[in-house]
Short mmCIF file of C-alpha atoms in Angstrom, two decimals:
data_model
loop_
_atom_site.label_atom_id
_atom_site.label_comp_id
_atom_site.label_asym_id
_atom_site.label_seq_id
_atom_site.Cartn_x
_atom_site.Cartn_y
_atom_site.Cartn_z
CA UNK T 18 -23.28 25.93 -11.53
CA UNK T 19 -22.42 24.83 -15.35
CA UNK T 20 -21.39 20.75 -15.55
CA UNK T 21 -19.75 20.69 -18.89
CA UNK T 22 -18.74 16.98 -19.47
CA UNK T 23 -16.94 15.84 -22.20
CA UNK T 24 -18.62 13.09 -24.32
CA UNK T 25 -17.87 10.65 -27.03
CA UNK T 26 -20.47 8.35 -29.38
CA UNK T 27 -18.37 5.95 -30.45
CA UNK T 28 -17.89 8.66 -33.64
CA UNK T 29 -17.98 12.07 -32.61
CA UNK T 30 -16.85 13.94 -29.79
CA UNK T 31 -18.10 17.01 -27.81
CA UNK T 32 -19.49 18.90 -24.82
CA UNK T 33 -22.83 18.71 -22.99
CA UNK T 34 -23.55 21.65 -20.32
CA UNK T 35 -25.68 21.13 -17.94
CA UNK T 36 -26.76 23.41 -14.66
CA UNK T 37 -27.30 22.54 -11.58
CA UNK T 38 -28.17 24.65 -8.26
CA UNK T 39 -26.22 25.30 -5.38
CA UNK T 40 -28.90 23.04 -2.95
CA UNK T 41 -28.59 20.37 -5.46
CA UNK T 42 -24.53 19.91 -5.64
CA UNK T 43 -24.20 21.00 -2.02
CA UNK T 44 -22.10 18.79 0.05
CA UNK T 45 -22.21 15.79 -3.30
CA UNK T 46 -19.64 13.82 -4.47
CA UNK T 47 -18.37 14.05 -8.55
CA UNK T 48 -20.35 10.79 -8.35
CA UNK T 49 -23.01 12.09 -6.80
CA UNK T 50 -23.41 14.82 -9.26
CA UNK T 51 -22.70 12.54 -12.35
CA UNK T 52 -25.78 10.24 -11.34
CA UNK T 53 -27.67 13.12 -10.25
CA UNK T 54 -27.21 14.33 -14.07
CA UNK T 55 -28.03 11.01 -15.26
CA UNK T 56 -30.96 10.57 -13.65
CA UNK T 57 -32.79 14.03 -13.59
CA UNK T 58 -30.92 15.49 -17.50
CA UNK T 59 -29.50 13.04 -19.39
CA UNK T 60 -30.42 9.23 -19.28
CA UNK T 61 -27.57 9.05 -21.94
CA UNK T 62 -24.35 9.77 -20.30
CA UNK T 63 -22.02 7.11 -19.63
CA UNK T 64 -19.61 6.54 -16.95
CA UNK T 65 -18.40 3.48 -14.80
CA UNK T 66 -18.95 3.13 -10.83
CA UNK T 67 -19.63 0.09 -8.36
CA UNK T 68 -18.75 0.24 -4.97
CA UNK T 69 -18.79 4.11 -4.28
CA UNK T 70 -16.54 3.30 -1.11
CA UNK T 71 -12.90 4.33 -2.76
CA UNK T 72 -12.23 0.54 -3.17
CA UNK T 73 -12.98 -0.85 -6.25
CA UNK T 74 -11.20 2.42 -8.47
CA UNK T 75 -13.86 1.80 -11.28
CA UNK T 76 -15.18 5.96 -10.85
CA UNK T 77 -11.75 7.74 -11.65
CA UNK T 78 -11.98 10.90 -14.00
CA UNK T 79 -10.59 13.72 -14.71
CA UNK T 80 -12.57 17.43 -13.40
CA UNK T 81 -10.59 20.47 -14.80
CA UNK T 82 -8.06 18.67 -16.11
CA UNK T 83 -7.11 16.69 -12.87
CA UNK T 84 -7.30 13.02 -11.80
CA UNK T 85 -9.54 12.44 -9.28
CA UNK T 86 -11.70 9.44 -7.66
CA UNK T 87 -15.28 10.41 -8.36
CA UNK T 88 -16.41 8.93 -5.21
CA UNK T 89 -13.84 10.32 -2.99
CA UNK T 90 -13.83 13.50 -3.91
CA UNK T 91 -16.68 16.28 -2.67
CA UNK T 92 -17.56 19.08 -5.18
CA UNK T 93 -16.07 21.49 -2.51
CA UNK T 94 -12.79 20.17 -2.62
CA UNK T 95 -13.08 21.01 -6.55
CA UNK T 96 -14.27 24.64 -5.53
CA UNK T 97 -11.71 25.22 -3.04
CA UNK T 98 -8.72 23.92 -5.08
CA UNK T 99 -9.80 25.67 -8.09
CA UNK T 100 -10.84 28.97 -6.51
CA UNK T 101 -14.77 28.81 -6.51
CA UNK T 102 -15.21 28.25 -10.46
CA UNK T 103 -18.47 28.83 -12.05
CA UNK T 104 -17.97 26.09 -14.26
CA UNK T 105 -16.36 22.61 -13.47
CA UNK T 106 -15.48 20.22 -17.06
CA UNK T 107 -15.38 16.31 -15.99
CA UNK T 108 -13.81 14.62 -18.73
CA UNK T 109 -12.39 10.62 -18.92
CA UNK T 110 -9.52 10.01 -17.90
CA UNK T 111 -6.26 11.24 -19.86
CA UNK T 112 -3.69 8.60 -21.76
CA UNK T 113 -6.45 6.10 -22.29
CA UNK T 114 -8.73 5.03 -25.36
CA UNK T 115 -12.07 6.75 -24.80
CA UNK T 116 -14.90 4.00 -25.29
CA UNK T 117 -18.03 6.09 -24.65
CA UNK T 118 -18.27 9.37 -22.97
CA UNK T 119 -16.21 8.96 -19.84
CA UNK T 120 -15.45 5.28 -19.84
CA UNK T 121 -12.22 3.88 -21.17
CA UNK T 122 -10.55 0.64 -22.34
CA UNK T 123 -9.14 -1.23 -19.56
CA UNK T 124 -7.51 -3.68 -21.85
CA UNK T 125 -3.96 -2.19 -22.50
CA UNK T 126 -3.07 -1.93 -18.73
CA UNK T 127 -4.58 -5.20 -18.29
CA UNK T 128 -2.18 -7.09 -20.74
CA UNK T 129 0.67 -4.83 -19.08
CA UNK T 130 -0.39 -6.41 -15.76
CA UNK T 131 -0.24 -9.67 -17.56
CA UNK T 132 3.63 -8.83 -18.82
CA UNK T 133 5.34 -8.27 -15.72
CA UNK T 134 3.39 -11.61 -13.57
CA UNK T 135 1.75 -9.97 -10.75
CA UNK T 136 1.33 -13.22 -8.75
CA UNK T 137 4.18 -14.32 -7.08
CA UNK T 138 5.87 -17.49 -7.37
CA UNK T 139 6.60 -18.82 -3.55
CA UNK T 140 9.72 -20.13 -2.60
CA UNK T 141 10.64 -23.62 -1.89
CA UNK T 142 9.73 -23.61 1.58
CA UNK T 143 5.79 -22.41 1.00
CA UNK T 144 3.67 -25.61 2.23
CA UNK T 145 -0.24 -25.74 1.70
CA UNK T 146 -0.63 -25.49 5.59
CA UNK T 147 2.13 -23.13 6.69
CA UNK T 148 2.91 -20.72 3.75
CA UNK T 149 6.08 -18.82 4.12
CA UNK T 150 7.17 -17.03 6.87
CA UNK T 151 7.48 -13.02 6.59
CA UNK T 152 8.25 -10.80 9.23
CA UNK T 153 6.41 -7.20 9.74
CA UNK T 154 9.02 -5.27 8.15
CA UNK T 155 8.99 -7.33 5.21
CA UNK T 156 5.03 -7.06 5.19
CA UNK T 157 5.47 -3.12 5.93
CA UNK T 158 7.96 -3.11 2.59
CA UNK T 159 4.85 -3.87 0.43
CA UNK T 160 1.87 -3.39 2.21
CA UNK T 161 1.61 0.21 0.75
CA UNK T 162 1.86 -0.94 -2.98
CA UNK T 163 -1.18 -3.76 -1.81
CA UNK T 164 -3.53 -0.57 -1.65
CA UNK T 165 -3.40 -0.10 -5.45
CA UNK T 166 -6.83 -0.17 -6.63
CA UNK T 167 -6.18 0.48 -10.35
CA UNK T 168 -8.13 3.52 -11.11
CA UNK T 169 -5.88 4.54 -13.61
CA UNK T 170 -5.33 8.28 -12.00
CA UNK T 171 -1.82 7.86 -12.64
CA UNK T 172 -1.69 6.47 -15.59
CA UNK T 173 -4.50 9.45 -16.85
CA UNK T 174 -1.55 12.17 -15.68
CA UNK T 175 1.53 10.85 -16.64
CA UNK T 176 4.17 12.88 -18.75
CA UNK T 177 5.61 10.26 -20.50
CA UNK T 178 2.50 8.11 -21.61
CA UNK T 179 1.17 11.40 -23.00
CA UNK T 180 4.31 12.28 -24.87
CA UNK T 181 4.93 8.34 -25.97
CA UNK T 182 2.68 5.59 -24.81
CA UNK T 183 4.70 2.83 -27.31
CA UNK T 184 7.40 1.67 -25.19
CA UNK T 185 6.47 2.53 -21.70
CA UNK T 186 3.81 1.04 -19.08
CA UNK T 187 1.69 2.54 -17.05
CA UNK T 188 3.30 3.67 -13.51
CA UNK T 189 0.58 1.47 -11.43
CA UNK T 190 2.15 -1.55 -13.39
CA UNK T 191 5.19 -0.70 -12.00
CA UNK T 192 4.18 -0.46 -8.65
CA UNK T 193 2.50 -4.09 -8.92
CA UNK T 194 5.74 -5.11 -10.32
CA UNK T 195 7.81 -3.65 -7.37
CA UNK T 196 5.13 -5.04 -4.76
CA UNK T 197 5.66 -8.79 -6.27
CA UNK T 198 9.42 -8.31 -6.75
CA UNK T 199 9.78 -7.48 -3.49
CA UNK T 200 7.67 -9.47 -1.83
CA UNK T 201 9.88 -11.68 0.80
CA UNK T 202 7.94 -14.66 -0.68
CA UNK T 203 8.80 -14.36 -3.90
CA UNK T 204 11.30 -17.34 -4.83
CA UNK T 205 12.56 -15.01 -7.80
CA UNK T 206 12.35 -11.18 -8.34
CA UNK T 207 13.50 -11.16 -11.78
CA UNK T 208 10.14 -12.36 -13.20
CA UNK T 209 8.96 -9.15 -12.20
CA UNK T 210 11.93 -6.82 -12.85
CA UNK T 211 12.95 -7.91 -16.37
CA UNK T 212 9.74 -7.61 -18.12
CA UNK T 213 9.67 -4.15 -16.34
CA UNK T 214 13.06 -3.45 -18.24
CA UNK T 215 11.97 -4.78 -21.62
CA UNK T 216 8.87 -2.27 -21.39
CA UNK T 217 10.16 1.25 -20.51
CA UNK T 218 11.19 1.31 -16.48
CA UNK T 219 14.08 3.47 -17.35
CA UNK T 220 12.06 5.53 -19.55
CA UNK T 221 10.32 7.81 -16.62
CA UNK T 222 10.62 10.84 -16.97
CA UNK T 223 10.21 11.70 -13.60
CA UNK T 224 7.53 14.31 -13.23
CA UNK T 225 6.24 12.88 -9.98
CA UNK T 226 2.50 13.22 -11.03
CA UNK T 227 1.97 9.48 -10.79
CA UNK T 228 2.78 10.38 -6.73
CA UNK T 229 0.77 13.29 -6.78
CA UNK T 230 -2.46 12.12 -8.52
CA UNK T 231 -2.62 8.68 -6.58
CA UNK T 232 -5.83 8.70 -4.08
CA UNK T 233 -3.96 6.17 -2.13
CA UNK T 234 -1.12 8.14 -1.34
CA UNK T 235 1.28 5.64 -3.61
CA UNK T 236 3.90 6.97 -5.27
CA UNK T 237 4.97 4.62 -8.58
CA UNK T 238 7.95 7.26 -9.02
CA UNK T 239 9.55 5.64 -5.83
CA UNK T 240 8.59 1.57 -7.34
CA UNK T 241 9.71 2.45 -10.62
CA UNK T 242 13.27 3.80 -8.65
CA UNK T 243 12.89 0.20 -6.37
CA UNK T 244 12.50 -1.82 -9.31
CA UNK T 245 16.03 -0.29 -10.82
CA UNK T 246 18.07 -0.81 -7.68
CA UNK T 247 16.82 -4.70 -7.78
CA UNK T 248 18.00 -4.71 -11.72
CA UNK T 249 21.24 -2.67 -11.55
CA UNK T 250 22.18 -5.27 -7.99
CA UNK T 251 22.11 -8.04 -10.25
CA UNK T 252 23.84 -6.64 -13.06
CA UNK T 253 21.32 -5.89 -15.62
CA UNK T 254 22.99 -2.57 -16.68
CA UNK T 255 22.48 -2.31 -20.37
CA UNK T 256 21.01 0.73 -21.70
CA UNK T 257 21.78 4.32 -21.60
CA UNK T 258 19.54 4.42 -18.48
CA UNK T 259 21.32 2.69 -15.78
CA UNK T 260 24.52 3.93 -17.20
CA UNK T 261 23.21 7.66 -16.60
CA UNK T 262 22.12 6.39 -12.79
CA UNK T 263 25.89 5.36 -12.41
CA UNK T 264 27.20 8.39 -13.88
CA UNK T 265 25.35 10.75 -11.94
CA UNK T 266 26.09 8.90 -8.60
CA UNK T 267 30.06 9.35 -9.42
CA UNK T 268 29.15 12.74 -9.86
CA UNK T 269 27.70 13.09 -6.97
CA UNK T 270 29.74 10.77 -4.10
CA UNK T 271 33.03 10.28 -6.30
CA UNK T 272 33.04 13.90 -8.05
CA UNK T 273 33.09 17.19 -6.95
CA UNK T 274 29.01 16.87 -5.99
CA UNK T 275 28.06 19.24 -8.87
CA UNK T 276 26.71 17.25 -11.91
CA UNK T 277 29.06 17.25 -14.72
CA UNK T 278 27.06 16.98 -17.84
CA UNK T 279 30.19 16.45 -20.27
CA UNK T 280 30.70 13.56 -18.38
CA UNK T 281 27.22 12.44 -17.28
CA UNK T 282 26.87 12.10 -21.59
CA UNK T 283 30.24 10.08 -22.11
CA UNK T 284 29.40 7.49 -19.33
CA UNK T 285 26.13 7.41 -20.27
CA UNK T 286 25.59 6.51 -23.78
CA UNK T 287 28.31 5.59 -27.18
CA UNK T 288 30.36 8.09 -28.26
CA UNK T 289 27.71 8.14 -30.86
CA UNK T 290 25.01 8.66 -29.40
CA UNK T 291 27.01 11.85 -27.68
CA UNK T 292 28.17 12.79 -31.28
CA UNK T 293 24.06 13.14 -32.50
CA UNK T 294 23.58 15.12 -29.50
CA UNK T 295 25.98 17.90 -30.12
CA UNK T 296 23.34 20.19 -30.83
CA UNK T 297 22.28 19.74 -27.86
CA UNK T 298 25.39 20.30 -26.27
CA UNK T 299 25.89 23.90 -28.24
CA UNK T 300 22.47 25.12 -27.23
CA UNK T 301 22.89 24.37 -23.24
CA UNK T 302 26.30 25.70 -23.53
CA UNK T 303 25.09 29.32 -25.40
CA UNK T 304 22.11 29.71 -22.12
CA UNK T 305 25.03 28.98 -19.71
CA UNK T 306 23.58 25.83 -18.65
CA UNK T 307 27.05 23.75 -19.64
CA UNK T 308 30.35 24.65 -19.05
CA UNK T 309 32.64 23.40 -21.30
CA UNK T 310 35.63 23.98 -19.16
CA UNK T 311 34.80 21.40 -17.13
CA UNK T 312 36.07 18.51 -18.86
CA UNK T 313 39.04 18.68 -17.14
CA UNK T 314 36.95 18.88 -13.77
CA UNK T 315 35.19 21.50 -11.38
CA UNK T 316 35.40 22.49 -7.86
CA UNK T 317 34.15 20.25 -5.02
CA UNK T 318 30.34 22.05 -3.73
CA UNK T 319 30.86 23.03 -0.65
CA UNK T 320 29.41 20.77 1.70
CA UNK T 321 30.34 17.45 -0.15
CA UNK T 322 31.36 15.65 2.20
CA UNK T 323 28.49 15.63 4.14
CA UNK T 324 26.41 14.95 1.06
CA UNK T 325 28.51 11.64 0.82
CA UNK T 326 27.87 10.98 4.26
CA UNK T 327 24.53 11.42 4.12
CA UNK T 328 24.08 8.99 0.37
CA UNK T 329 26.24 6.64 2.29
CA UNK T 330 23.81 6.64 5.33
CA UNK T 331 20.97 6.05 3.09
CA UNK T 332 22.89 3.17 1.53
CA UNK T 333 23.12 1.66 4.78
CA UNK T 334 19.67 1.55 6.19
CA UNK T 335 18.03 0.15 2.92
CA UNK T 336 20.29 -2.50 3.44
CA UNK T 337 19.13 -3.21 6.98
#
């Protein structure tokens, strides 16, 4: 089998093939194979690993164009999800500076971490002996988001990072934000939720690879959602984003279930904002995908009522 990895200098960047026989990548790791290469090819290639146990997230790359933990992952899950190739490419990960060959700079994400205060601050009632109290559902609220290792495998696939990494964070900073905000210990969850604002939390775009790529099985999409119910319940609603949120929930429970986008655009931004999106507005409108007409309303879906039963349900058991 062909190993193509993708390297870097420091200057230049380019591919390396190297082969490999069936006995010798049988039943190996990406890991595996990468120190394999390293010690029987090429003494030069670079890449970062320590525990080799799916802990310490150091390993993460990206084979074929995917995110995956190089010490978690067997070369025949590669062959099976990728329909027996003949060639696998292992490349660093995506969205991140390249330092040399397949290791990356750490340093971004780290000052990100540093932004949104990952340790909590404990309530007035935490004592050196006793701590605070929390029950097992508020330990079950977070204890997911605790299993973040920070490999970076959502950060490496997400949409908006690669479209616009200026004013937006990368998802597993969100979910650290959402596992200190809501944290029962926490004596205040705005330290966490407002420098999540300031630095893009209503910028996802929603693509749901951060869920998708995560070994752990986190998904950020859902912290990044938990961190804007927390800002929106005490008031912090300026922005076009949480505006949009609000529109599209009248929409849904106190409109006729069927997003309106006429209105979703009024409610959601300044009238000039709308006015620089007109052409916009002409282009959905000549595909069919906006009715005009229905500016002075639409038919209720069938089935809306239930829908609002349903959203109202939902409303009701997070607040339990």
């Amino acid at each position: 089998m062909k190993i193509i990895i993708d390297r870097f200098n420091g200057k230049d960047k380019y591919q390396k093939e190297y082969v490999l026989n069936n006995e010798e990548i049988a039943g190996k790791t990406i890991l595996s194979i990468l120190l394999l290469i390293k010690q029987t090819q090429d003494v030069t290639l670079n890449f970062t690993a320590s525990c080799r146990s799916a802990i310490c997230g150091a390993c993460a790359v990206r084979v074929n164009g995917h995110s995956y933990l190089a010490c978690d992952t067997k070369i025949e899950r590669i062959l099976k999800e990728f329909d027996n190739p003949d060639t696998i490419r292992i490349s660093p990960l995506g969205n991140f500076r390249v330092i040399s060959d397949l290791v990356v700079d750490w340093e971004p994400s780290i000052e990100n971490l540093r932004k949104i205060r990952p340790a909590i601050k404990p309530k007035d009632e935490f004592t050196s002996d006793k701590g605070c109290k929390q029950s097992q559902a508020e330990f079950d609220r977070i204890s997911k988001q605790w299993d973040c290792i920070l490999c970076g495998s959502c950060a490496s696939e997400c949409s908006k990072l690669e479209a616009d990494s200026s004013d937006y964070m990368q998802p597993f900073v969100f979910t650290h934000a959402y596992r200190a905000a809501a944290d029962s210990r926490s004596k205040d969850a705005m330290i966490h939720v407002k420098p999540s604002i300031s630095n893009g939390l209503w910028l996802c775009v929603h693509c749901q690879e951060c869920t998708d790529r995560c070994p752990k099985g986190i998904s950020s999409a859902n912290d990044i959602a938990g961190l804007r119910v927390m800002a929106m319940k005490k008031g912090l609603k300026d922005g076009s984003g949480p505006g949009h949120a609000e529109a599209f929930y009248k929409d849904l429970v106190e409109g006729s279930g069927r997003l309106n986008e006429i209105y979703l655009a009024l409610r959601s931004e300044p009238i000039t904002g709308v006015v620089g999106k007109t052409d916009i507005a002409f282009n959905l409108m000549m595909a069919g995908k906006m009715n005009p007409l229905h500016i002075f309303g639409d038919e209720e879906i069938e089935g809306h009522e239930d829908l609002v039963k349903m959203i109202k349900a939902a409303q009701a058991a997070s607040k339990e």
